[in-house]
Amino acid sequence: MSVVGFDVGNENCVIAVAKQRGIDVLLNDESNRENPAMVSFGEKQRFMGAAAAASATMHPKSTISQLKRLIGRKFREPDVQNDLRLFPFETSEDSDGGIQIQLRYMGEIQSFSPVQILGMLLSHLKQIAEKSLKTPVSDCVIGIPSYFTNSQRLAYLDAAAIAGLRPLRLMHDSTATALGYGIYKTDLAANSSPTYIVFIDIGHCDTQVCVASFESGSMRVRSHAFDRNLGGRDFDEVLFNHFAVEFKEKYNIDVYTNTKACVRLRASCEKLKKVLSANAEAQLNIECLMEEKDVKSFIKREEFEKLSAGLLERLIVPCQKALADSGVSLDHIHSVELVGSGSRIPAISKMLSSLFKRELGRTVNASECVARGCALQCAMLSPVFRVRDYEVQDSFPFAIGFSSDKGPINTPSNELLFPKGQIFPSVKVLTLHRENTFHLEAFYANHNELSPDLPTQISSFMIGPFHISHGEAARVKVRVQLNLHGIVTIDSATLIEYHKENITSEEMISEENHQSSAMKDGTLDPSSGSTGNEPKAIKRMEIPVVANVSGALTKDELSEAKQRENSLVEQDLKMESTKDKKNALESFVYEMRDKMLNTYRNTATESERECIARNLQETEDWLYEDGDDESENAYIEKLNDIKKLIDPIENRFKDGEERLQASKDLLKTI
Ligand code: ATP
Ligand code: K
Ligand code: MG
């Protein structure tokens, strides 16, 4: 069983694996370490990763990228609408307000949810890993942005399940980076006070900042901050808009009205941006962009930097926020590590090093750190692997509150159930005074932290039914968890009845020390987390909990999605083997044509030669016309037909060769 980490980016995916001697990044078929995060639908088969990227400009409307932007989101959210305007593929709203992607496949328009498409991508990454490692891959850790909501996290788990993966943890990208940084840095242990590091990850669509502290044998995330809508692609867009305006004037074309032109110009602007990272100026040349016009232009790095001044300015915000939330002052920061390929723009590091008043650290592999950290975490969580003891404490970036039919539930100090910055996984036990079925509601408590257009609701739970015999003396203990994935669950609800005269316990919230509770046998210890002196229970009973979770697939939906994925895989395999058969026929035609002219020249009669030459020509013509897109069997039959004509000649030739050899051998013995 392998131990694998996946960084699924909006643009690039990286796969890392833990081996005894360290972490390796896996290569794909093209020998690249990064895999384009794309899925493309051809007429009769899908293409993934590098193959999908190759068909993106040819089939813009059926090539899906930047999946993380859509996963676990609702169609009408303004952020989503903004993204959809940029995407070349068609979408619509489903009956639950979710997103459906429409594209042509097998001769008709078909719909897929972002979860299904992410499942395809994950399954592709899984295949690359399995091929490279030559073992099945299932246990894994997958990186996610720290700002993902409960539904986005659930959607990731569903997509992983469709792909046949078992995530041991969905891990915040920056936490993974920090783990990879800290575990090998034994010098951090030498200091008596913690070492504070800032990690800044600028990806294709987002920016994530985190402050982490390192001590001997442990690390702890102090804060996460982010800008969900600021990444490399925004710099591409600056160039795109600049040239769109220029081309309108210069060539009188409006690229905004033409999907293919948009896709091509965007791709060229991204390339241009990369050129400008290493050069002071860059040329743009696109043949036949639209209306049969070739376009040409040129830009200096200076001008690009001026155009992106507003974006650079925005980068400051999450950096300052992370620092402020961590409570660590700038002069206590040991180093600032810049990662994510979006950060390769020179103006970005210039701006950040003046903001943090120092040279930026470059200890971390900027494009592989997330996957490497995930693989390490997977090794730590996997029972089959031994890693040195190292404690990872992550903190949750959103405050989570609970309310019941009776109103909000707060701690005695009037705090929320999981305040912002809560170290997780975390278990809290609610002790409530209820006499029959009740509801609990989990929600993100601070709308501003969340992004104004995301729903604050997380899940609702129905606890019950139950019956009590001693009204006053009964309490319900609800075990609430913010789990390793950052998902809110209710693990259990227990009805506990006491002797009436004994009851002292009021409604309360207590924190469960999950290390010690793990050693108990799963039943709830009434004293856990409380100050002790609790009365003896006379009766305890498990109460059913029904969760109404928004964002997750039901069991039936999940198995349906898995089935659909299986039949898509089958169709892909069928098309692959059809292609192989077609190629085999084609090369057989060329090989035989050559042999008939050379090797078999003297073995075949003239009429045989003519007949076969005619047949080979006919087959070749067929391959380019009617036979261009035929069934696997059609190619096999054609191949057999020609073989039947050639076999007698081949046999005669072999006999001749054998006789020749025999006479040679005879000569030698004489
Ligand atoms: P996300 O983290 O948003 O999910 P991702 O992890 O796929 O996305 P990265 O691979 O870290 O993103 O970065 C991709 C971005 O980096 C793209 O916008 C790409 O254009 C940009 N990029 C790559 N190389 C360079 C370069 N040399 N100069 C400038 N930008 C670059
Ligand atoms: K990446
Ligand atoms: Mg990334």
PDB file of N, CA and C in Angstrom, residues 551-588:
ATOM      1  N   GLY A 551     -24.306  19.880   0.575  1.00  0.00           N
ATOM      2  CA  GLY A 551     -23.090  19.750  -0.216  1.00  0.00           C
ATOM      3  C   GLY A 551     -22.639  18.327  -0.474  1.00  0.00           C
ATOM      4  N   ALA A 552     -23.051  17.370   0.369  1.00  0.00           N
ATOM      5  CA  ALA A 552     -22.564  16.002   0.163  1.00  0.00           C
ATOM      6  C   ALA A 552     -23.526  15.203  -0.708  1.00  0.00           C
ATOM      7  N   LEU A 553     -22.995  14.254  -1.441  1.00  0.00           N
ATOM      8  CA  LEU A 553     -23.836  13.352  -2.218  1.00  0.00           C
ATOM      9  C   LEU A 553     -24.456  12.323  -1.273  1.00  0.00           C
ATOM     10  N   THR A 554     -25.669  11.884  -1.600  1.00  0.00           N
ATOM     11  CA  THR A 554     -26.252  10.783  -0.842  1.00  0.00           C
ATOM     12  C   THR A 554     -25.575   9.491  -1.296  1.00  0.00           C
ATOM     13  N   LYS A 555     -25.800   8.423  -0.536  1.00  0.00           N
ATOM     14  CA  LYS A 555     -25.214   7.125  -0.878  1.00  0.00           C
ATOM     15  C   LYS A 555     -25.581   6.722  -2.303  1.00  0.00           C
ATOM     16  N   ASP A 556     -26.862   6.897  -2.636  1.00  0.00           N
ATOM     17  CA  ASP A 556     -27.322   6.502  -3.971  1.00  0.00           C
ATOM     18  C   ASP A 556     -26.666   7.342  -5.056  1.00  0.00           C
ATOM     19  N   GLU A 557     -26.610   8.652  -4.802  1.00  0.00           N
ATOM     20  CA  GLU A 557     -25.985   9.541  -5.796  1.00  0.00           C
ATOM     21  C   GLU A 557     -24.522   9.176  -6.003  1.00  0.00           C
ATOM     22  N   LEU A 558     -23.862   8.833  -4.892  1.00  0.00           N
ATOM     23  CA  LEU A 558     -22.440   8.485  -4.980  1.00  0.00           C
ATOM     24  C   LEU A 558     -22.241   7.199  -5.778  1.00  0.00           C
ATOM     25  N   SER A 559     -23.094   6.220  -5.529  1.00  0.00           N
ATOM     26  CA  SER A 559     -22.877   4.960  -6.252  1.00  0.00           C
ATOM     27  C   SER A 559     -23.255   5.139  -7.723  1.00  0.00           C
ATOM     28  N   GLU A 560     -24.216   6.001  -7.981  1.00  0.00           N
ATOM     29  CA  GLU A 560     -24.560   6.313  -9.378  1.00  0.00           C
ATOM     30  C   GLU A 560     -23.385   7.008 -10.075  1.00  0.00           C
ATOM     31  N   ALA A 561     -22.772   7.953  -9.352  1.00  0.00           N
ATOM     32  CA  ALA A 561     -21.627   8.682  -9.918  1.00  0.00           C
ATOM     33  C   ALA A 561     -20.467   7.732 -10.189  1.00  0.00           C
ATOM     34  N   LYS A 562     -20.270   6.771  -9.284  1.00  0.00           N
ATOM     35  CA  LYS A 562     -19.190   5.792  -9.478  1.00  0.00           C
ATOM     36  C   LYS A 562     -19.460   4.940 -10.714  1.00  0.00           C
ATOM     37  N   GLN A 563     -20.732   4.534 -10.857  1.00  0.00           N
ATOM     38  CA  GLN A 563     -21.097   3.728 -12.025  1.00  0.00           C
ATOM     39  C   GLN A 563     -20.860   4.486 -13.316  1.00  0.00           C
ATOM     40  N   ARG A 564     -21.254   5.759 -13.295  1.00  0.00           N
ATOM     41  CA  ARG A 564     -21.091   6.563 -14.499  1.00  0.00           C
ATOM     42  C   ARG A 564     -19.602   6.688 -14.839  1.00  0.00           C
ATOM     43  N   GLU A 565     -18.789   6.902 -13.809  1.00  0.00           N
ATOM     44  CA  GLU A 565     -17.345   7.003 -14.019  1.00  0.00           C
ATOM     45  C   GLU A 565     -16.809   5.698 -14.611  1.00  0.00           C
ATOM     46  N   ASN A 566     -17.283   4.567 -14.080  1.00  0.00           N
ATOM     47  CA  ASN A 566     -16.823   3.275 -14.608  1.00  0.00           C
ATOM     48  C   ASN A 566     -17.142   3.125 -16.084  1.00  0.00           C
ATOM     49  N   SER A 567     -18.353   3.555 -16.472  1.00  0.00           N
ATOM     50  CA  SER A 567     -18.681   3.357 -17.890  1.00  0.00           C
ATOM     51  C   SER A 567     -17.909   4.334 -18.777  1.00  0.00           C
ATOM     52  N   LEU A 568     -17.594   5.511 -18.228  1.00  0.00           N
ATOM     53  CA  LEU A 568     -16.747   6.444 -18.984  1.00  0.00           C
ATOM     54  C   LEU A 568     -15.337   5.856 -19.161  1.00  0.00           C
ATOM     55  N   VAL A 569     -14.833   5.239 -18.094  1.00  0.00           N
ATOM     56  CA  VAL A 569     -13.504   4.623 -18.163  1.00  0.00           C
ATOM     57  C   VAL A 569     -13.515   3.512 -19.212  1.00  0.00           C
ATOM     58  N   GLU A 570     -14.579   2.708 -19.187  1.00  0.00           N
ATOM     59  CA  GLU A 570     -14.697   1.614 -20.152  1.00  0.00           C
ATOM     60  C   GLU A 570     -14.656   2.136 -21.585  1.00  0.00           C
ATOM     61  N   GLN A 571     -15.416   3.202 -21.808  1.00  0.00           N
ATOM     62  CA  GLN A 571     -15.457   3.796 -23.151  1.00  0.00           C
ATOM     63  C   GLN A 571     -14.071   4.333 -23.557  1.00  0.00           C
ATOM     64  N   ASP A 572     -13.379   4.979 -22.603  1.00  0.00           N
ATOM     65  CA  ASP A 572     -12.018   5.480 -22.892  1.00  0.00           C
ATOM     66  C   ASP A 572     -11.104   4.329 -23.291  1.00  0.00           C
ATOM     67  N   LEU A 573     -11.185   3.240 -22.518  1.00  0.00           N
ATOM     68  CA  LEU A 573     -10.318   2.089 -22.796  1.00  0.00           C
ATOM     69  C   LEU A 573     -10.632   1.503 -24.159  1.00  0.00           C
ATOM     70  N   LYS A 574     -11.938   1.434 -24.456  1.00  0.00           N
ATOM     71  CA  LYS A 574     -12.364   0.899 -25.745  1.00  0.00           C
ATOM     72  C   LYS A 574     -11.780   1.754 -26.869  1.00  0.00           C
ATOM     73  N   MET A 575     -11.842   3.077 -26.708  1.00  0.00           N
ATOM     74  CA  MET A 575     -11.318   3.958 -27.749  1.00  0.00           C
ATOM     75  C   MET A 575      -9.800   3.837 -27.859  1.00  0.00           C
ATOM     76  N   GLU A 576      -9.150   3.664 -26.719  1.00  0.00           N
ATOM     77  CA  GLU A 576      -7.697   3.506 -26.742  1.00  0.00           C
ATOM     78  C   GLU A 576      -7.319   2.236 -27.495  1.00  0.00           C
ATOM     79  N   SER A 577      -8.046   1.152 -27.221  1.00  0.00           N
ATOM     80  CA  SER A 577      -7.651  -0.090 -27.873  1.00  0.00           C
ATOM     81  C   SER A 577      -8.063  -0.053 -29.350  1.00  0.00           C
ATOM     82  N   THR A 578      -9.134   0.670 -29.675  1.00  0.00           N
ATOM     83  CA  THR A 578      -9.481   0.858 -31.093  1.00  0.00           C
ATOM     84  C   THR A 578      -8.361   1.591 -31.818  1.00  0.00           C
ATOM     85  N   LYS A 579      -7.852   2.635 -31.143  1.00  0.00           N
ATOM     86  CA  LYS A 579      -6.763   3.402 -31.740  1.00  0.00           C
ATOM     87  C   LYS A 579      -5.541   2.510 -31.964  1.00  0.00           C
ATOM     88  N   ASP A 580      -5.262   1.666 -30.972  1.00  0.00           N
ATOM     89  CA  ASP A 580      -4.117   0.744 -31.106  1.00  0.00           C
ATOM     90  C   ASP A 580      -4.299  -0.165 -32.312  1.00  0.00           C
ATOM     91  N   LYS A 581      -5.521  -0.698 -32.478  1.00  0.00           N
ATOM     92  CA  LYS A 581      -5.784  -1.622 -33.586  1.00  0.00           C
ATOM     93  C   LYS A 581      -5.642  -0.889 -34.920  1.00  0.00           C
ATOM     94  N   LYS A 582      -6.116   0.340 -34.957  1.00  0.00           N
ATOM     95  CA  LYS A 582      -6.022   1.125 -36.185  1.00  0.00           C
ATOM     96  C   LYS A 582      -4.551   1.387 -36.524  1.00  0.00           C
ATOM     97  N   ASN A 583      -3.784   1.768 -35.507  1.00  0.00           N
ATOM     98  CA  ASN A 583      -2.352   2.011 -35.728  1.00  0.00           C
ATOM     99  C   ASN A 583      -1.654   0.750 -36.199  1.00  0.00           C
ATOM    100  N   ALA A 584      -2.061  -0.391 -35.605  1.00  0.00           N
ATOM    101  CA  ALA A 584      -1.429  -1.657 -35.978  1.00  0.00           C
ATOM    102  C   ALA A 584      -1.691  -1.945 -37.453  1.00  0.00           C
ATOM    103  N   LEU A 585      -2.928  -1.707 -37.884  1.00  0.00           N
ATOM    104  CA  LEU A 585      -3.276  -1.946 -39.289  1.00  0.00           C
ATOM    105  C   LEU A 585      -2.465  -1.027 -40.196  1.00  0.00           C
ATOM    106  N   GLU A 586      -2.392   0.241 -39.810  1.00  0.00           N
ATOM    107  CA  GLU A 586      -1.679   1.210 -40.618  1.00  0.00           C
ATOM    108  C   GLU A 586      -0.200   0.831 -40.754  1.00  0.00           C
ATOM    109  N   SER A 587       0.422   0.468 -39.646  1.00  0.00           N
ATOM    110  CA  SER A 587       1.853   0.160 -39.775  1.00  0.00           C
ATOM    111  C   SER A 587       2.067  -1.161 -40.507  1.00  0.00           C
ATOM    112  N   PHE A 588       1.088  -2.081 -40.391  1.00  0.00           N
ATOM    113  CA  PHE A 588       1.205  -3.333 -41.143  1.00  0.00           C
ATOM    114  C   PHE A 588       1.199  -3.049 -42.652  1.00  0.00           C
TER     115      PHE A 588
END
